[in-house]
Coordinates of C-alpha atoms and ligand atoms in Angstrom, one line a residue:
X9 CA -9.5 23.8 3.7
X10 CA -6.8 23.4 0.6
X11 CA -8.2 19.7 -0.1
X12 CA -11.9 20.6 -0.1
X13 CA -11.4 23.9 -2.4
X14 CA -9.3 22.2 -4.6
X15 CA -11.6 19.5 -5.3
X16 CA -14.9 22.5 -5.5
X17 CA -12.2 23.8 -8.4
X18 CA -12.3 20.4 -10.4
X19 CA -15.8 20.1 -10.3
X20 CA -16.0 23.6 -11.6
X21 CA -13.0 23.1 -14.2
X22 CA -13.2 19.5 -15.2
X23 CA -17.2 18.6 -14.2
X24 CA -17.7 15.6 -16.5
X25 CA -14.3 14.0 -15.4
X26 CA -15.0 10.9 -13.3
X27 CA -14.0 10.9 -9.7
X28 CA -15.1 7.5 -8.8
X29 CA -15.7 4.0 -10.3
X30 CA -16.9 0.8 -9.0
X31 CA -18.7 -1.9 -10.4
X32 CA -21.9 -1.0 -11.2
X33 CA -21.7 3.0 -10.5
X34 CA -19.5 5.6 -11.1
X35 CA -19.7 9.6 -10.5
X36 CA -18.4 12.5 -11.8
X37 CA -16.8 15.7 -10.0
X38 CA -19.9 18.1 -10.6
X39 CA -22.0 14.8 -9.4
X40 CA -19.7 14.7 -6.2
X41 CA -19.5 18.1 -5.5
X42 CA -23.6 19.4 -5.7
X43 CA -24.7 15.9 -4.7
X44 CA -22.3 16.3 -1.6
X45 CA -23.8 20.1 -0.9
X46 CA -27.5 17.9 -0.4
X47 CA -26.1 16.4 2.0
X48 CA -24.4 19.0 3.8
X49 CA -27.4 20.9 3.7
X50 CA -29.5 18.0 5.1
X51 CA -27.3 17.9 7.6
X52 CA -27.1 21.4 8.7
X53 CA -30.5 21.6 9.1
X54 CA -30.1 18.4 11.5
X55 CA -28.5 20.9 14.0
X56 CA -26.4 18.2 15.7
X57 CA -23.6 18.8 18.2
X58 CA -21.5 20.5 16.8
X59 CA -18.3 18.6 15.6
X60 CA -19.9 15.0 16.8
X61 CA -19.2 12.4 14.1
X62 CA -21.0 11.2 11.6
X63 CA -21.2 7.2 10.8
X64 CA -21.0 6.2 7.2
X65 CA -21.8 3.1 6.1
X66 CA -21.4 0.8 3.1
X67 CA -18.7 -0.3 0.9
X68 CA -17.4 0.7 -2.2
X69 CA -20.1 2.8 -3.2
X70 CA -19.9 6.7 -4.8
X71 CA -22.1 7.5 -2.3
X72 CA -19.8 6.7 0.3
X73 CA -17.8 10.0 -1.0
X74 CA -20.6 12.2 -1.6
X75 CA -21.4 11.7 2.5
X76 CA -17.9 11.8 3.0
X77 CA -17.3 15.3 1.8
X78 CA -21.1 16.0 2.9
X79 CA -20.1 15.3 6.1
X80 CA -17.6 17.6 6.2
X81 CA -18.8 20.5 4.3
X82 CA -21.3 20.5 7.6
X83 CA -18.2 20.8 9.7
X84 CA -18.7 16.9 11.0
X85 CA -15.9 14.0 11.0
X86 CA -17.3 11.1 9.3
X87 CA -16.0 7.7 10.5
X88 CA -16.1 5.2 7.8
X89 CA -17.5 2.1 8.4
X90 CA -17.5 -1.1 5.9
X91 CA -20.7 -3.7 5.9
X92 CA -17.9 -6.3 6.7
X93 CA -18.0 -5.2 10.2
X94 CA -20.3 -7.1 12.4
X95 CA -23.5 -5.1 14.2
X96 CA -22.0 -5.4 17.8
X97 CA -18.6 -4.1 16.9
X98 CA -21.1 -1.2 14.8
X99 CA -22.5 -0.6 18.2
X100 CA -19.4 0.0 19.9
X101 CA -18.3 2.6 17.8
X102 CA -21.6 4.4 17.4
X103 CA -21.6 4.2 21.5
X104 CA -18.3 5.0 22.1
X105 CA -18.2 7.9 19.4
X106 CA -21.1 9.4 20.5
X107 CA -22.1 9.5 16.5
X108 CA -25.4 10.7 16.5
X109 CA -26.5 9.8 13.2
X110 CA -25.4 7.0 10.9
X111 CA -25.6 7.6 7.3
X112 CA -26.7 4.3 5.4
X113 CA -25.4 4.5 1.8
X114 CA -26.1 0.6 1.3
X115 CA -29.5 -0.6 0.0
X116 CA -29.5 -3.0 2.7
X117 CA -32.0 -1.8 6.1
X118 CA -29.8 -0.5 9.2
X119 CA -31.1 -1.7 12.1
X120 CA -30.2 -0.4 15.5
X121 CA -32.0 -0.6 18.6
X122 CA -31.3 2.9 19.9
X123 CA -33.8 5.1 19.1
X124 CA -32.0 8.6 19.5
X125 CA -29.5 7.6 17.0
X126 CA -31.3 8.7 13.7
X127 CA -30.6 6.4 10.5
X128 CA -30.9 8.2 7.3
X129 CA -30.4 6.6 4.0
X130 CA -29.0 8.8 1.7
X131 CA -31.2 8.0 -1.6
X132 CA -33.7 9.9 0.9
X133 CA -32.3 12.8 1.9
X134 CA -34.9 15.5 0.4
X135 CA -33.8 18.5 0.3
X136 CA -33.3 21.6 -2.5
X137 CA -30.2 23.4 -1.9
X138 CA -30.7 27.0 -3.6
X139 CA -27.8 28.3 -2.5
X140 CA -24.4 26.7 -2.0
X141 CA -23.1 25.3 1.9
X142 CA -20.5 28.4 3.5
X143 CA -17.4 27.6 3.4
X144 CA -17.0 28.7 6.7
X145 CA -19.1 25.4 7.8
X146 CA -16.6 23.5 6.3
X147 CA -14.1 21.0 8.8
X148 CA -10.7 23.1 9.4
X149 CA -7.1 22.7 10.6
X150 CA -7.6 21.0 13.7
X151 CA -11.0 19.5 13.6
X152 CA -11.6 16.3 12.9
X153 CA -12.1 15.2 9.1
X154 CA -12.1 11.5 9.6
X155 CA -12.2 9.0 12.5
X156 CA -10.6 5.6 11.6
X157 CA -11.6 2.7 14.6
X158 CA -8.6 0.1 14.8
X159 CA -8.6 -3.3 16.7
X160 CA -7.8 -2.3 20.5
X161 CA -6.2 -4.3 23.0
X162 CA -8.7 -3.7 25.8
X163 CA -11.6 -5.7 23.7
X164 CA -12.4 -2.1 21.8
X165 CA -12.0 -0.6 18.9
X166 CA -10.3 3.0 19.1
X167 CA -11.1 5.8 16.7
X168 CA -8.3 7.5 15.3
X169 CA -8.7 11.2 15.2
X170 CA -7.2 12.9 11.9
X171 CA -7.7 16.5 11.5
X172 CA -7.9 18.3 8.4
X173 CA -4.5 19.4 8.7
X174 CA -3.3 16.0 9.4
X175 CA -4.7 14.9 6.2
X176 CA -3.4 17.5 4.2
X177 CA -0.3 17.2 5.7
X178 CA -0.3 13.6 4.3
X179 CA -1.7 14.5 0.9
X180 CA 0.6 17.6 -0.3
X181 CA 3.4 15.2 0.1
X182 CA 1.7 12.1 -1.9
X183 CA 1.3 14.9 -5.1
X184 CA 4.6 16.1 -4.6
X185 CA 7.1 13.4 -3.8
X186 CA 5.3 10.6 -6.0
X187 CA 4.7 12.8 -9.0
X188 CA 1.2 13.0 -9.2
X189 CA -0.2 14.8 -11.8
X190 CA -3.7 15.4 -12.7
X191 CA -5.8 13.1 -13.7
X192 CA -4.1 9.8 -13.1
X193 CA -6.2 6.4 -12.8
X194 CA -5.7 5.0 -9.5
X195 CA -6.8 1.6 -8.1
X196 CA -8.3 1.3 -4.5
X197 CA -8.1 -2.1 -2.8
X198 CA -9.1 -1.3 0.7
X199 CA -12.2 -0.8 1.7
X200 CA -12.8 3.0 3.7
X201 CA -12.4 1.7 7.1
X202 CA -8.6 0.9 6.8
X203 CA -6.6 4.2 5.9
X204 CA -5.3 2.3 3.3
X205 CA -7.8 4.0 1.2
X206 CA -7.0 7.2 1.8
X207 CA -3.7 6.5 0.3
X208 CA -5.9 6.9 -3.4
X209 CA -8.2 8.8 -2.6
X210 CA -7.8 12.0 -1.4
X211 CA -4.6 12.5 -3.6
X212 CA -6.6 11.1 -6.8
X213 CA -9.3 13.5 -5.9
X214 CA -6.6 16.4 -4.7
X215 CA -5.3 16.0 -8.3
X216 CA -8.4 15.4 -10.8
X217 CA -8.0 11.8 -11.3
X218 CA -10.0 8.6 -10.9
X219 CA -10.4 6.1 -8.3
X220 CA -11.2 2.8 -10.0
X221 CA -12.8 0.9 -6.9
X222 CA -12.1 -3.1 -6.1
X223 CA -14.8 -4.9 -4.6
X224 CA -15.4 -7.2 -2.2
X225 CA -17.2 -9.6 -4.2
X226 CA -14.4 -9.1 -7.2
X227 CA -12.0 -10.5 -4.9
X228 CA -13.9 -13.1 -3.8
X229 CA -13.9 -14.3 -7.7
X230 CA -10.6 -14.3 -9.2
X231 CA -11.6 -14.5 -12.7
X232 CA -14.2 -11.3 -12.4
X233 CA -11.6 -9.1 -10.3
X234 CA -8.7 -9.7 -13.5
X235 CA -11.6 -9.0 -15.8
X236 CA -12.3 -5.9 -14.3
X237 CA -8.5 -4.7 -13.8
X238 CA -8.1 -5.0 -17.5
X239 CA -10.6 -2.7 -17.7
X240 CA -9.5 -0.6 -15.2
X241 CA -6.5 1.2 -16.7
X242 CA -5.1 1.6 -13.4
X243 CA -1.8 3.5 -13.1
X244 CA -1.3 4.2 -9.8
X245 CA -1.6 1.2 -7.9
X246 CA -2.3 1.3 -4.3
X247 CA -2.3 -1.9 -2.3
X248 CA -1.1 -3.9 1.1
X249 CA 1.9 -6.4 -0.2
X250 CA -0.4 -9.6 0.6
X251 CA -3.3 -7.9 -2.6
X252 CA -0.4 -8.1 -5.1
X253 CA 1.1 -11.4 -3.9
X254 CA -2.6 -12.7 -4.0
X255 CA -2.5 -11.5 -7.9
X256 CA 1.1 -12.5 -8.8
X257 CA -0.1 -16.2 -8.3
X258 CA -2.3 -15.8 -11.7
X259 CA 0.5 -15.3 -14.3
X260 CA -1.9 -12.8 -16.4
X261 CA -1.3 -10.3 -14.1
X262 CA 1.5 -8.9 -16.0
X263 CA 1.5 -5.4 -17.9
X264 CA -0.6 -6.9 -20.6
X265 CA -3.1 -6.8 -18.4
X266 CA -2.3 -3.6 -16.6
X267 CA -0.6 -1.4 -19.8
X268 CA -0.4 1.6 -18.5
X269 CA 0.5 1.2 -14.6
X270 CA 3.8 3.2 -13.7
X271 CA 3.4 3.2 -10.0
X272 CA 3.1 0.8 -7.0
X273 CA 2.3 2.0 -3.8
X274 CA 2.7 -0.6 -0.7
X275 CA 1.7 -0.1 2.8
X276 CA 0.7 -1.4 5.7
X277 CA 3.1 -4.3 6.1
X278 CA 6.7 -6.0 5.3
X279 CA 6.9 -5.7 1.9
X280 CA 9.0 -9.3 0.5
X281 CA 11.8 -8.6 -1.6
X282 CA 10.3 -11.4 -3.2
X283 CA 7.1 -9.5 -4.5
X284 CA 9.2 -7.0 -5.6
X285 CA 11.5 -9.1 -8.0
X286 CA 8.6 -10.7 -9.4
X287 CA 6.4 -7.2 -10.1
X288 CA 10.0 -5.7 -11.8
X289 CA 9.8 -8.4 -13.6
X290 CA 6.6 -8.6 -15.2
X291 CA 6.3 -4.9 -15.3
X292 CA 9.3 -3.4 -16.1
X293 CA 8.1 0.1 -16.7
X294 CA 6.5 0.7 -13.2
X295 CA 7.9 1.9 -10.6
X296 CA 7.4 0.6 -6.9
X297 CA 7.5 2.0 -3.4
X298 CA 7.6 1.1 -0.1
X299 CA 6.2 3.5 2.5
X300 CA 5.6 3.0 6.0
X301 CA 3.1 4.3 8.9
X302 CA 0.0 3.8 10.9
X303 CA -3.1 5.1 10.6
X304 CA -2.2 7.3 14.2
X305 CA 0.3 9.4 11.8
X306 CA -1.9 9.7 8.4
X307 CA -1.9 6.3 6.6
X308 CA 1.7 6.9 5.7
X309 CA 5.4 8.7 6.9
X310 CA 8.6 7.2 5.1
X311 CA 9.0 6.2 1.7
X312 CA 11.4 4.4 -0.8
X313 CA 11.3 3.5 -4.3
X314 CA 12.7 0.0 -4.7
X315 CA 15.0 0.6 -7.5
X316 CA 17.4 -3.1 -8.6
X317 CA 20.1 -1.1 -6.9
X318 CA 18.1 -1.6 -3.5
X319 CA 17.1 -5.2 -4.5
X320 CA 21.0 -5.7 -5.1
X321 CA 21.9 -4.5 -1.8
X322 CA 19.7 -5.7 0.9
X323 CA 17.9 -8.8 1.6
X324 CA 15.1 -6.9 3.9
X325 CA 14.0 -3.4 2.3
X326 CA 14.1 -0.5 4.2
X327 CA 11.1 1.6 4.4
X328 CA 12.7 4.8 3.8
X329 CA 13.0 8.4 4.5
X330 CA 10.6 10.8 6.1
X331 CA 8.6 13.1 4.8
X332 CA 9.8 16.4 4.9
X333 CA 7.4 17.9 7.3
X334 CA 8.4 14.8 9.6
X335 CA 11.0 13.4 12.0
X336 CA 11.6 10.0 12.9
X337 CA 13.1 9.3 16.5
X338 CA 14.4 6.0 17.6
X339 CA 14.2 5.7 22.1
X340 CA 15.1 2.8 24.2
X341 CA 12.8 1.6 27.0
X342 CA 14.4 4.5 29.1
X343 CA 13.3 7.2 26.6
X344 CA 16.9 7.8 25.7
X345 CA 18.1 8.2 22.0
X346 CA 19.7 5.8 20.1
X347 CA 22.2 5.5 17.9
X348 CA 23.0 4.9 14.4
X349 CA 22.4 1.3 13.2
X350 CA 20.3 0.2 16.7
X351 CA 17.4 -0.8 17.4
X352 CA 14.8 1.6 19.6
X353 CA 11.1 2.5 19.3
X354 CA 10.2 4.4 16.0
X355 CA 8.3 7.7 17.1
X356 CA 6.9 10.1 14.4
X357 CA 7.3 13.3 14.9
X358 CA 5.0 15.8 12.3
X359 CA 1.9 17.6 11.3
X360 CA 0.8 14.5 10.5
X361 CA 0.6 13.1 14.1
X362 CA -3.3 12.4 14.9
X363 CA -4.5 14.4 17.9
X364 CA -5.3 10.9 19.8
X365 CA -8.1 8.4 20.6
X366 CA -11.6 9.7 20.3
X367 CA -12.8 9.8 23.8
X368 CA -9.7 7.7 25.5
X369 CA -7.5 10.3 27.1
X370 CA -5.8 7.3 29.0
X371 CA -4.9 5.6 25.9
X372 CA -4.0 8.7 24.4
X373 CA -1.8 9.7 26.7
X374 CA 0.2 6.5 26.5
X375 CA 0.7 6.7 22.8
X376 CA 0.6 10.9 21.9
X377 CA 3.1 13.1 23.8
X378 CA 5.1 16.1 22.5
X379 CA 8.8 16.3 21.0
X380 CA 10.5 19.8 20.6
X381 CA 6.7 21.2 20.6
X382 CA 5.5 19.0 17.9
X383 CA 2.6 15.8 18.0
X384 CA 4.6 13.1 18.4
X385 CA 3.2 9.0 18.4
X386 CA 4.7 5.9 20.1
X387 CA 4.3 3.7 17.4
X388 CA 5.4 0.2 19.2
X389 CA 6.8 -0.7 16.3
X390 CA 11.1 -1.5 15.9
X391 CA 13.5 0.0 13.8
X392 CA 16.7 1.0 12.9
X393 CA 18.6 3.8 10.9
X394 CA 21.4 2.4 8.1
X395 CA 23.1 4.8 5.4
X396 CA 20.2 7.3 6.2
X397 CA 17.2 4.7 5.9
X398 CA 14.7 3.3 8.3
X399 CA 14.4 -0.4 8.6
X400 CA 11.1 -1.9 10.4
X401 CA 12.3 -4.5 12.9
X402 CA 8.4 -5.8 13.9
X403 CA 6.1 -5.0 16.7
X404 CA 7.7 -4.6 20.5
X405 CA 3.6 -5.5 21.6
X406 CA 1.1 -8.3 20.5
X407 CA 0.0 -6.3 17.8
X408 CA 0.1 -7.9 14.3
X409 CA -0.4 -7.8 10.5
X410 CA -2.4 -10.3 9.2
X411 CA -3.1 -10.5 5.0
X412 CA -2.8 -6.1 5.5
X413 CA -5.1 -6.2 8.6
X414 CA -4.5 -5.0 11.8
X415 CA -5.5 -6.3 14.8
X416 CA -4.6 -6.8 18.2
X417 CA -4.2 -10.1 19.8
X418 CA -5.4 -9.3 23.0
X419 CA -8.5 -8.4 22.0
X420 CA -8.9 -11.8 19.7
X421 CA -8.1 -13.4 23.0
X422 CA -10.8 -11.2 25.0
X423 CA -13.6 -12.3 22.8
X424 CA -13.0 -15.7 23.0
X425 CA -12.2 -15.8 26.6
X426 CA -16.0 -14.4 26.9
X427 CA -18.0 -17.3 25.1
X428 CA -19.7 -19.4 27.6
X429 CA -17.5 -22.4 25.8
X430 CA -13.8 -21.4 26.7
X431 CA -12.4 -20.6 30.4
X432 CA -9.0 -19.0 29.0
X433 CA -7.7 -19.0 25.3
X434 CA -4.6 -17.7 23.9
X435 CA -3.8 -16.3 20.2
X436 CA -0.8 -17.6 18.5
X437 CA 0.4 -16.2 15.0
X438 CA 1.7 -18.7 12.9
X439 CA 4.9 -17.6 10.6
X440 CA 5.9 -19.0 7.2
X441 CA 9.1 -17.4 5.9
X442 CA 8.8 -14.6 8.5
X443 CA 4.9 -13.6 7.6
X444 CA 2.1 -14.4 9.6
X445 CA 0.4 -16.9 7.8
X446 CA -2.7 -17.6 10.1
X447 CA -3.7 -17.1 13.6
X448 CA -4.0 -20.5 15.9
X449 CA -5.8 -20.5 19.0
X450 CA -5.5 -22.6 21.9
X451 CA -8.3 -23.3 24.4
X452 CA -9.4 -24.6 27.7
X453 CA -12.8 -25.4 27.2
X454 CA -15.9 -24.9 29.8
X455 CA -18.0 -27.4 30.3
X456 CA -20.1 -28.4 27.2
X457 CA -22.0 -31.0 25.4
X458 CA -20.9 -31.1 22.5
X459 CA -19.4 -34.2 21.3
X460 CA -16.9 -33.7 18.8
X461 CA -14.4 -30.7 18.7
X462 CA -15.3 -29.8 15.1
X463 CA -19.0 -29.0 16.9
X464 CA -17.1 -27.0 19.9
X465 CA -15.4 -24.9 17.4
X466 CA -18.1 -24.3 14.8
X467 CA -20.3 -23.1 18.1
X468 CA -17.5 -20.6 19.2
X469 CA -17.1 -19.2 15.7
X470 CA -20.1 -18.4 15.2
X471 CA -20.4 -16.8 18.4
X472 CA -17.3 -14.5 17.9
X473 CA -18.6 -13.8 13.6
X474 CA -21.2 -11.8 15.7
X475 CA -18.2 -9.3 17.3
X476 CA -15.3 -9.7 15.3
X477 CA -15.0 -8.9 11.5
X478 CA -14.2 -12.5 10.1
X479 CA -10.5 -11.6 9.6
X480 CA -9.7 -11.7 12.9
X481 CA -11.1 -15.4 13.8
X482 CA -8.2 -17.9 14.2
X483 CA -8.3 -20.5 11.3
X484 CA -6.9 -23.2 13.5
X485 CA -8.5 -24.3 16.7
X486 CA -7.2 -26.5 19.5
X487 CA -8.3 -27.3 22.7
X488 CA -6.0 -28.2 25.8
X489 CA -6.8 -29.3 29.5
X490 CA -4.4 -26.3 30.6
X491 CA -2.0 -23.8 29.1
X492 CA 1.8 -23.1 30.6
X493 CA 2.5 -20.7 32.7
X494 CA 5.7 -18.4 33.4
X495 CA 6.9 -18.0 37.1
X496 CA 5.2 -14.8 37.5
X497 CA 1.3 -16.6 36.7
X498 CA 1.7 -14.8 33.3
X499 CA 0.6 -17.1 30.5
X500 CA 4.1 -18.2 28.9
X501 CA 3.7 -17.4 25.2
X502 CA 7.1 -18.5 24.6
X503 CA 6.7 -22.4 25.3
X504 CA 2.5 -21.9 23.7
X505 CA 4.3 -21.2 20.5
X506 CA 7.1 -23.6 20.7
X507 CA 4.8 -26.0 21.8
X508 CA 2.3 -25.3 18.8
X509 CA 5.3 -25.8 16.1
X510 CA 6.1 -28.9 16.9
Ligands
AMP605 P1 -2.2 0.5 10.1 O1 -2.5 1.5 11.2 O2 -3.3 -0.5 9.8 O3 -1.7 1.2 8.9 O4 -1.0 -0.4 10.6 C1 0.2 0.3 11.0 C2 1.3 -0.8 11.3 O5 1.5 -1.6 10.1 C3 2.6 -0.1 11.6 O6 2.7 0.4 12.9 C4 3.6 -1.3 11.3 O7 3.6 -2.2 12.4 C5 2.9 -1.9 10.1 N1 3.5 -1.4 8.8 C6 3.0 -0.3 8.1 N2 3.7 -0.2 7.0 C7 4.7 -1.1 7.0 C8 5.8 -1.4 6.1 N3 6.0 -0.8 5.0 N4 6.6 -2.5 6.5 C9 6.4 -3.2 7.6 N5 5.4 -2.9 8.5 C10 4.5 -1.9 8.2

């Protein structure tokens, strides 16, 4: 694979150059390279199905990369998994993956009850690779390199297949239409389980630069997370709009801080012209983009750079054009295309297309068909063509963006609805000036003891931090002796959120 021998060629032409930094680690490319051979070799001699995925584990360590790319130098998929997730959702995915062995990069134990799932952490991997893992083992065009689990409607995650050709699909266009030369110094915000993060690095690590790593315990201190960008000499920066906006609030975050960043990268979600007027002008040397995608088409499709000519002219931005290698088709409900300056469905057409759900052919086939022989992906999402551009229009189902995350309400609503404290519940998303600002749920309680409705709550909570990650627990609770209904016994959305903005 193109990616993998590009990055072998780095460690053999620029081996000191660092690859990777976070907090309290960093590693170079001959560290990445011979440290990821180890564990390719370790995992060879594993003799595992072949092609079953591997589950990684951690956060923002190096190792996390050196079992990445070990992990596919043995011609396995890794599926990245952050310590933010709770155990039971863990579970799922090991289960539902059929993983077979989880790779523990933390220094944290791993416990799982499962005894034929081996847990290996990878400070003790021993083994002495004389000679250097085939190439031919390596993961290749089709095969999976990565599987990405996303919030699913049904109550479970889903694993989003990419291939190696998918994600070098993805990356020859991030070096070649955002100019990016070797060895830039690029910020990563999200943590490996959203395909945010491939968004820095695989083209930092396709083009001999350095991914400077944000963690989550920076962000959860203000004052240590500026301290470390000023030492970060970030260039490219790669971030949801809701990171930035978060930043913009602390008037140091101007190009004093960051003197040598020329690019933002945005993704993920409706990027406010807002954001935009304030980053021009606080650094005016940078340039900024908007691209657009899900993580079913390779973290990202269409792109735009927000020039003041674009500011000028519209008050929502467009996301852009398509990548070369991809089209962008616009169908009405009757699969019918549609014309300029209406709204349809946005399906992406390309190389970029995942192959589907790991193990769901039904849900697969729902969203993956083909268009004039290529993968194509409903992506539920609204849009319209003007003067050549796409415009995002929102969701056509109940899936939303929350602070960059995405989740599905319907399967907020399923957990809930299964604690032995709630007979129904449904998830509302509450807007300020057209962004979700926070989820609010609305409950008719089972029978329970519990005195106050602060208690009821805190009980429920807790219950649901053990199988959701805590982004997806509605900040506002409220509890109701029934909930309208429409004339067909659906629950009537439509009054719940008038009724919970009045
Ligand atoms: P994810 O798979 O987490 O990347 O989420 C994909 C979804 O995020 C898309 O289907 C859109 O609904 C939304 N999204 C991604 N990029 C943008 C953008 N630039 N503007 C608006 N929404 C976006």
């Amino acid at each position: 694979m193109e990616l993998l021998s590009k990055i072998k060629n780095l460690a053999d032409t620029q081996p000191e150059s660092l690859a990777f930094i976070s907090q309290n680690d960093e590693i170079s490319y001959r560290e990445l390279w011979n440290k990821s051979e180890e564990v390719a070799t370790y995992i060879l001699q594993l003799e595992l199905t072949p092609s079953s995925p591997i589950l990684i584990y951690g956060h923002m360590e190096p190792q996390m990369l050196i079992a990445f790319l070990g992990s596919v130098k043995a011609g396995h998929s890794y599926i990245p998994v952050d310590t933010s997730i709770p155990m039971e959702r863990i579970v799922k995915i090991i289960e539902s993956s059929k993983t077979e062995i989880v790779i523990n990069v933390t220094n944290q134990p791993f416990f799982f009850e499962n005894s034929s799932i081996r847990i290996i952490n990878i400070n003790q991997m021993e083994v002495d690779p004389s000679l250097p893992v085939p190439m031919d083992n390596w993961v290749k065009e089709d095969e999976n390199f990565y599987v990405i689990y996303t919030s699913g409607s049904t109550g479970n995650p889903k694993g989003v297949q990419i291939s190696a050709n998918n994600l070098q699909s993805f990356v020859n266009w991030m070096v070649e239409d955002f100019h990016i030369s070797g060895g830039l110094r690029f910020l990563n915000q999200a943590p490996f389980s959203f395909d945010l993060s491939v968004m820095d690095l695989y083209p930092s690590l396709a083009s001999g630069g350095t991914i400077f790593a944000i963690t989550k315990d920076m962000i959860a201190k203000p004052k240590i997370l500026f301290e470390e960008l000023k030492k970060s000499n970030t260039q490219v920066w790669t971030s949801t709009p809701s990171f930035v906006q978060m930043c913009l609030m602390d008037p140091s975050f101007n190009e004093k801080l960051l003197p040598y960043l020329s690019v933002f990268l945005f993704c993920g979600e409706i990027l406010p012209v807002s954001i935009c007027q304030q980053l021009k002008e606080r650094f005016p040397n940078a340039k900024i983009y908007n691209t657009y995608g899900p993580t079913e088409a390779t973290v990202a499709i269409t792109s735009v750079e927000v020039t003041d000519e674009i500011l000028l002219k519209f008050q929502t931005l467009p996301v852009g054009k398509a990548k070369a290698d991809t089209q962008i088709v616009l169908l009405d409900e009757n699969q019918q295309l549609i014309p300029e300056g209406k709204k349809g469905e946005i399906i992406i057409v390309g190389p970029s297309v995942s192959k589907g759900y790991l193990g769901q052919k039904e849900l697969t086939e729902k969203a993956f068909f083909t268009y004039n022989g290529m993968p194509a992906y409903r992506t539920g999402d609204a849009g319209y063509f003007q003067q050549g551009n796409l415009f995002y229009k929102g969701r056509m189902d109940f899936q939303i963006k929350l602070h960059g995350y995405r989740m599905e309400l319907e399967e907020i609503e399923h957990h809930i609805s299964k604690s032995k404290y709630v007979k129904s519940a449904v998830v509302i998303p509450i807007y300020q000036n057209e962004k979700i600002d926070y989820l609010s749920v609305l409950i008719i309680p089972a029978e329970h003891s519990f005195e106050k409705e602060y208690q009821l709550t805190s009980a429920i909570k807790k219950e649901l931090g053990e199988v959701l990650p805590a982004y997806m627990i509605p900040r506002k609770f409220s509890y109701h002796e029934e909930l309208p209904i429409t004339p067909n016994g659906k629950i009537d959305r439509k009054k719940i959120r008038e009724k919970v903005l009045l």
